[in-house]
Amino acid sequence: MDRGGCQMNGGGGAGGGGDGSGPDRHGMITLEDLESFSEDQLSDSGNGSLEEEGETMEEEEDPNRLLHYWQDVARGHQVEVSQDMAEPIQQLTSNNQGRSSREYVPFTLLARKEKCGELLYEKRHYEKGRWACITMREDTYEQSICYGFMRIMRYICQQNSLGDYLGMTLPIVTVIRTDENHSVVSNDVTVAYYLPTEHQAQPPQPSDSDIVIENWPSTIVYTRAFTGPTNEVTIINQINAMAELLDSPDVCVNDSFIVAGYTNPAHNNRQNEIWFLERH
């Protein structure tokens, strides 16, 4: 596989939620909540979300329980989850010796545009930072982000030069490219993970040669939240909706956009943001 870069014309990607609050998560269970569920809560929930299935597992529990759940959900997206994902899934959804807290990618809020009390979009500034990135070229957008996320998970959990769990940051972002009319999404999709603060200066090197460490420059981002599945149709719709809301859409890059995800890519009710990048 060609490595693919994460740099984009007019600015690099960045993550969200830098004030520690993240977007409004009312009614949602995010990666941040993975450790908060007891066995009784899980058994009684019946909601079937990946996050609900991701509570801390006791030593005596079946180590493949979470893997089997992921496999069942992923099949609905035509994605196969291999047996070697059992350990990364277990690590990502366990306490990791007290290192399970999620770090939000830092940003400075510059402005908010509202209408009749409804938040339309935010304007944010992101400092430069290092990201671990992989470019996927699967048949569908959903397959690309799911397979890319799983390979990034392996890097986070152990397949790195430290051989250790690196820590989770949010959001996981996906760089997409479209035609000028915003009607077609390119087959090349880049999934990226922001290195935690403690690893920014000296990023652990990935064992996977298709994952590259990129230094993304500082950039201005216009962002709007949305929920639900992310596929080619919903992404195009979100891009066009955001373009209509912006006062001056021409100030932004016209063919590269970012989808920021705060929940697992296979989750049917994902919490996301669409990001427009201001031209440099």
Short mmCIF file of C-alpha atoms in Angstrom, two decimals:
data_model
loop_
_atom_site.label_atom_id
_atom_site.label_comp_id
_atom_site.label_asym_id
_atom_site.label_seq_id
_atom_site.Cartn_x
_atom_site.Cartn_y
_atom_site.Cartn_z
CA MET A 1 0.00 0.00 0.00
CA ASP A 2 1.17 3.47 -0.88
CA ARG A 3 1.72 5.35 2.36
CA GLY A 4 -0.13 8.49 1.47
CA GLY A 5 0.43 11.76 3.33
CA CYS A 6 -1.79 13.72 5.68
CA GLN A 7 -0.73 17.16 4.54
CA MET A 8 -3.31 19.07 2.51
CA ASN A 9 -3.17 22.11 0.28
CA GLY A 10 -4.07 25.13 2.34
CA GLY A 11 -3.41 23.58 5.74
CA GLY A 12 -3.14 20.37 7.70
CA GLY A 13 -5.81 18.59 9.67
CA ALA A 14 -6.38 18.93 13.37
CA GLY A 15 -8.55 17.56 16.14
CA GLY A 16 -11.32 19.01 18.30
CA GLY A 17 -12.47 19.53 21.82
CA GLY A 18 -9.35 21.21 23.19
CA ASP A 19 -11.06 22.83 26.13
CA GLY A 20 -11.68 19.37 27.56
CA SER A 21 -15.40 19.57 27.01
CA GLY A 22 -15.61 18.28 23.47
CA PRO A 23 -18.86 18.72 21.54
CA ASP A 24 -22.25 18.34 23.20
CA ARG A 25 -22.58 14.65 24.02
CA HIS A 26 -26.15 14.64 25.37
CA GLY A 27 -27.59 11.14 25.15
CA MET A 28 -24.37 9.70 23.74
CA ILE A 29 -21.88 7.24 25.15
CA THR A 30 -18.42 8.00 23.84
CA LEU A 31 -15.00 6.41 23.98
CA GLU A 32 -14.49 8.45 27.13
CA ASP A 33 -17.16 6.38 28.87
CA LEU A 34 -15.83 2.94 27.96
CA GLU A 35 -14.64 2.12 31.47
CA SER A 36 -17.69 3.40 33.31
CA PHE A 37 -20.05 0.45 32.90
CA SER A 38 -20.50 -2.43 35.31
CA GLU A 39 -21.34 -5.94 34.18
CA ASP A 40 -24.93 -5.52 35.40
CA GLN A 41 -25.37 -2.28 33.46
CA LEU A 42 -24.03 -3.93 30.33
CA SER A 43 -26.34 -6.94 30.67
CA ASP A 44 -29.39 -4.75 31.21
CA SER A 45 -28.68 -2.07 28.62
CA GLY A 46 -29.73 -3.94 25.49
CA ASN A 47 -28.74 -0.99 23.31
CA GLY A 48 -25.98 -2.78 21.48
CA SER A 49 -23.56 0.12 21.02
CA LEU A 50 -19.84 -0.51 20.83
CA GLU A 51 -19.24 1.91 23.66
CA GLU A 52 -21.65 0.12 25.99
CA GLU A 53 -19.90 -3.14 25.25
CA GLY A 54 -16.57 -1.59 26.17
CA GLU A 55 -16.65 -1.56 29.96
CA THR A 56 -13.72 -2.74 32.04
CA MET A 57 -13.47 -6.49 31.83
CA GLU A 58 -12.42 -8.59 34.79
CA GLU A 59 -9.52 -11.00 34.47
CA GLU A 60 -11.81 -14.02 34.55
CA GLU A 61 -14.06 -12.80 31.73
CA ASP A 62 -13.82 -14.30 28.24
CA PRO A 63 -11.02 -12.25 26.62
CA ASN A 64 -12.72 -12.63 23.22
CA ARG A 65 -16.07 -11.26 24.35
CA LEU A 66 -15.44 -7.74 23.08
CA LEU A 67 -13.82 -9.05 19.90
CA HIS A 68 -16.89 -11.11 19.06
CA TYR A 69 -19.12 -8.11 19.64
CA TRP A 70 -16.99 -5.92 17.35
CA GLN A 71 -17.02 -8.65 14.72
CA ASP A 72 -20.80 -8.87 14.81
CA VAL A 73 -21.26 -5.11 14.46
CA ALA A 74 -18.54 -4.72 11.81
CA ARG A 75 -20.14 -7.31 9.52
CA GLY A 76 -23.00 -4.89 9.06
CA HIS A 77 -20.48 -2.53 7.46
CA GLN A 78 -18.91 -5.28 5.31
CA VAL A 79 -15.83 -5.12 7.53
CA GLU A 80 -14.01 -8.15 8.92
CA VAL A 81 -12.37 -7.81 12.35
CA SER A 82 -9.48 -10.27 12.61
CA GLN A 83 -8.53 -12.30 15.68
CA ASP A 84 -5.38 -10.23 16.25
CA MET A 85 -7.59 -7.24 17.11
CA ALA A 86 -8.61 -8.91 20.40
CA GLU A 87 -5.72 -7.45 22.40
CA PRO A 88 -5.96 -3.85 21.04
CA ILE A 89 -9.71 -3.84 21.66
CA GLN A 90 -9.18 -5.15 25.18
CA GLN A 91 -6.49 -2.55 25.88
CA LEU A 92 -8.48 0.34 24.49
CA THR A 93 -11.51 -0.57 26.59
CA SER A 94 -9.72 -1.38 29.84
CA ASN A 95 -8.18 0.76 32.55
CA ASN A 96 -4.58 0.38 31.34
CA GLN A 97 -3.16 0.88 34.82
CA GLY A 98 -4.97 4.16 35.27
CA ARG A 99 -3.99 5.58 31.86
CA SER A 100 -7.43 5.33 30.31
CA SER A 101 -8.40 9.01 30.38
CA ARG A 102 -9.02 10.57 26.98
CA GLU A 103 -7.13 13.68 25.92
CA TYR A 104 -8.86 16.14 23.62
CA VAL A 105 -6.89 17.78 20.84
CA PRO A 106 -6.27 21.35 22.04
CA PHE A 107 -7.78 24.32 20.22
CA THR A 108 -8.72 27.95 20.80
CA LEU A 109 -12.32 28.94 20.12
CA LEU A 110 -12.34 32.08 17.96
CA ALA A 111 -16.03 32.57 17.19
CA ARG A 112 -19.46 30.92 17.21
CA LYS A 113 -22.25 31.57 14.72
CA GLU A 114 -25.76 31.05 16.05
CA LYS A 115 -29.27 31.53 14.69
CA CYS A 116 -32.34 31.60 16.94
CA GLY A 117 -30.32 30.03 19.72
CA GLU A 118 -29.05 27.18 17.51
CA LEU A 119 -25.29 26.78 17.05
CA LEU A 120 -24.58 26.71 13.32
CA TYR A 121 -20.80 26.38 13.43
CA GLU A 122 -17.65 27.28 15.33
CA LYS A 123 -14.41 28.87 14.18
CA ARG A 124 -11.35 27.39 15.93
CA HIS A 125 -7.58 27.73 15.84
CA TYR A 126 -5.40 24.63 16.14
CA GLU A 127 -1.68 24.78 16.83
CA LYS A 128 0.71 22.62 14.87
CA GLY A 129 1.03 19.07 16.10
CA ARG A 130 2.11 15.55 15.22
CA TRP A 131 -0.39 12.98 14.00
CA ALA A 132 -0.10 9.28 13.16
CA CYS A 133 -1.78 8.77 9.80
CA ILE A 134 -2.70 5.98 7.44
CA THR A 135 -4.28 6.30 4.00
CA MET A 136 -6.75 3.59 3.02
CA ARG A 137 -8.24 2.78 -0.38
CA GLU A 138 -11.11 0.37 0.27
CA ASP A 139 -14.28 -0.03 -1.78
CA THR A 140 -16.37 2.22 0.47
CA TYR A 141 -15.77 5.13 2.82
CA GLU A 142 -17.07 3.13 5.78
CA GLN A 143 -14.68 0.27 5.07
CA SER A 144 -11.74 2.66 4.74
CA ILE A 145 -12.35 4.38 8.07
CA CYS A 146 -13.03 1.10 9.90
CA TYR A 147 -9.92 -0.66 8.60
CA GLY A 148 -7.83 2.46 9.06
CA PHE A 149 -9.07 2.91 12.62
CA MET A 150 -8.20 -0.70 13.49
CA ARG A 151 -4.63 -0.26 12.25
CA ILE A 152 -4.30 2.98 14.20
CA MET A 153 -5.64 1.12 17.26
CA ARG A 154 -2.83 -1.42 16.96
CA TYR A 155 -0.30 1.43 16.88
CA ILE A 156 -1.88 3.07 19.94
CA CYS A 157 -2.02 -0.13 21.95
CA GLN A 158 1.37 -1.77 21.40
CA GLN A 159 2.64 -1.87 17.83
CA ASN A 160 5.02 1.03 18.30
CA SER A 161 8.69 1.51 19.17
CA LEU A 162 7.87 1.78 22.89
CA GLY A 163 5.88 -1.46 22.85
CA ASP A 164 3.40 0.24 25.19
CA TYR A 165 -0.07 1.77 25.28
CA LEU A 166 0.22 5.39 24.13
CA GLY A 167 -3.10 6.78 25.36
CA MET A 168 -6.27 7.74 23.52
CA THR A 169 -6.95 11.17 22.06
CA LEU A 170 -10.17 12.51 20.60
CA PRO A 171 -11.30 13.03 17.98
CA ILE A 172 -9.97 10.50 15.51
CA VAL A 173 -10.08 12.41 12.24
CA THR A 174 -10.59 11.33 8.66
CA VAL A 175 -9.27 13.43 5.78
CA ILE A 176 -11.43 13.13 2.68
CA ARG A 177 -11.04 14.58 -0.79
CA THR A 178 -13.82 15.51 -3.18
CA ASP A 179 -14.26 16.95 -6.66
CA GLU A 180 -14.81 20.70 -7.01
CA ASN A 181 -18.59 20.27 -7.09
CA HIS A 182 -18.60 18.30 -3.81
CA SER A 183 -20.47 15.45 -5.47
CA VAL A 184 -17.92 12.61 -5.37
CA VAL A 185 -15.69 11.40 -2.52
CA SER A 186 -12.23 10.11 -3.49
CA ASN A 187 -11.29 6.50 -2.75
CA ASP A 188 -8.25 7.77 -0.80
CA VAL A 189 -9.22 8.30 2.85
CA THR A 190 -6.67 9.23 5.53
CA VAL A 191 -7.36 8.24 9.15
CA ALA A 192 -5.33 10.21 11.70
CA TYR A 193 -4.64 10.08 15.45
CA TYR A 194 -3.25 13.04 17.40
CA LEU A 195 -0.23 12.03 19.51
CA PRO A 196 -0.83 12.65 23.23
CA THR A 197 1.03 15.61 24.72
CA GLU A 198 3.68 13.43 26.34
CA HIS A 199 4.59 11.94 22.94
CA GLN A 200 4.46 15.10 20.78
CA ALA A 201 8.18 15.87 21.07
CA GLN A 202 9.35 12.31 20.35
CA PRO A 203 6.56 10.31 18.71
CA PRO A 204 6.92 6.52 19.06
CA GLN A 205 7.52 5.02 15.64
CA PRO A 206 4.85 2.69 14.25
CA SER A 207 5.59 -0.94 13.50
CA ASP A 208 3.16 -0.71 10.58
CA SER A 209 5.10 0.79 7.68
CA ASP A 210 1.91 2.24 6.19
CA ILE A 211 1.40 4.47 9.24
CA VAL A 212 3.40 7.70 9.02
CA ILE A 213 3.99 10.47 11.55
CA GLU A 214 3.08 13.87 10.08
CA ASN A 215 3.69 17.33 11.53
CA TRP A 216 0.51 19.23 10.69
CA PRO A 217 0.80 23.03 10.63
CA SER A 218 -1.41 25.35 12.64
CA THR A 219 -4.70 26.11 10.93
CA ILE A 220 -8.09 27.77 11.25
CA VAL A 221 -11.03 25.35 11.17
CA TYR A 222 -14.75 25.97 10.69
CA THR A 223 -16.62 23.09 12.30
CA ARG A 224 -20.20 21.89 12.59
CA ALA A 225 -21.47 18.93 14.65
CA PHE A 226 -23.70 16.17 13.31
CA THR A 227 -24.75 12.70 14.43
CA GLY A 228 -25.37 9.43 12.66
CA PRO A 229 -23.47 7.12 10.32
CA THR A 230 -20.74 8.49 8.10
CA ASN A 231 -20.76 7.32 4.50
CA GLU A 232 -20.30 8.90 1.10
CA VAL A 233 -23.86 10.25 0.97
CA THR A 234 -23.99 11.73 4.47
CA ILE A 235 -20.53 13.30 4.13
CA ILE A 236 -21.41 15.00 0.83
CA ASN A 237 -24.65 16.25 2.39
CA GLN A 238 -22.77 17.64 5.42
CA ILE A 239 -20.18 19.37 3.22
CA ASN A 240 -22.85 21.07 1.12
CA ALA A 241 -24.86 22.08 4.20
CA MET A 242 -21.79 23.62 5.82
CA ALA A 243 -20.85 25.48 2.63
CA GLU A 244 -24.27 27.15 2.62
CA LEU A 245 -23.86 28.30 6.23
CA LEU A 246 -20.46 29.93 5.83
CA ASP A 247 -20.45 33.65 5.12
CA SER A 248 -17.38 33.34 2.90
CA PRO A 249 -16.86 29.68 1.85
CA ASP A 250 -14.15 30.73 -0.61
CA VAL A 251 -11.74 31.34 2.30
CA CYS A 252 -11.65 27.56 2.85
CA VAL A 253 -9.95 24.74 0.97
CA ASN A 254 -12.47 23.50 -1.60
CA ASP A 255 -11.47 19.87 -2.18
CA SER A 256 -10.18 18.56 1.17
CA PHE A 257 -12.29 18.23 4.31
CA ILE A 258 -12.10 16.49 7.67
CA VAL A 259 -14.63 14.32 9.47
CA ALA A 260 -13.85 14.30 13.20
CA GLY A 261 -15.23 11.29 15.06
CA TYR A 262 -15.84 11.09 18.80
CA THR A 263 -17.32 7.58 18.76
CA ASN A 264 -16.24 4.32 17.18
CA PRO A 265 -16.48 4.38 13.36
CA ALA A 266 -18.79 1.33 13.36
CA HIS A 267 -21.28 3.01 15.72
CA ASN A 268 -24.63 3.67 14.00
CA ASN A 269 -25.21 6.86 16.02
CA ARG A 270 -21.76 8.34 15.71
CA GLN A 271 -21.03 11.80 17.04
CA ASN A 272 -19.08 13.72 14.43
CA GLU A 273 -18.02 17.10 13.17
CA ILE A 274 -17.39 18.28 9.61
CA TRP A 275 -14.35 20.56 9.35
CA PHE A 276 -13.57 23.14 6.67
CA LEU A 277 -9.93 24.27 6.59
CA GLU A 278 -9.12 27.93 6.05
CA ARG A 279 -6.69 28.56 3.22
CA HIS A 280 -3.18 29.70 4.18
#
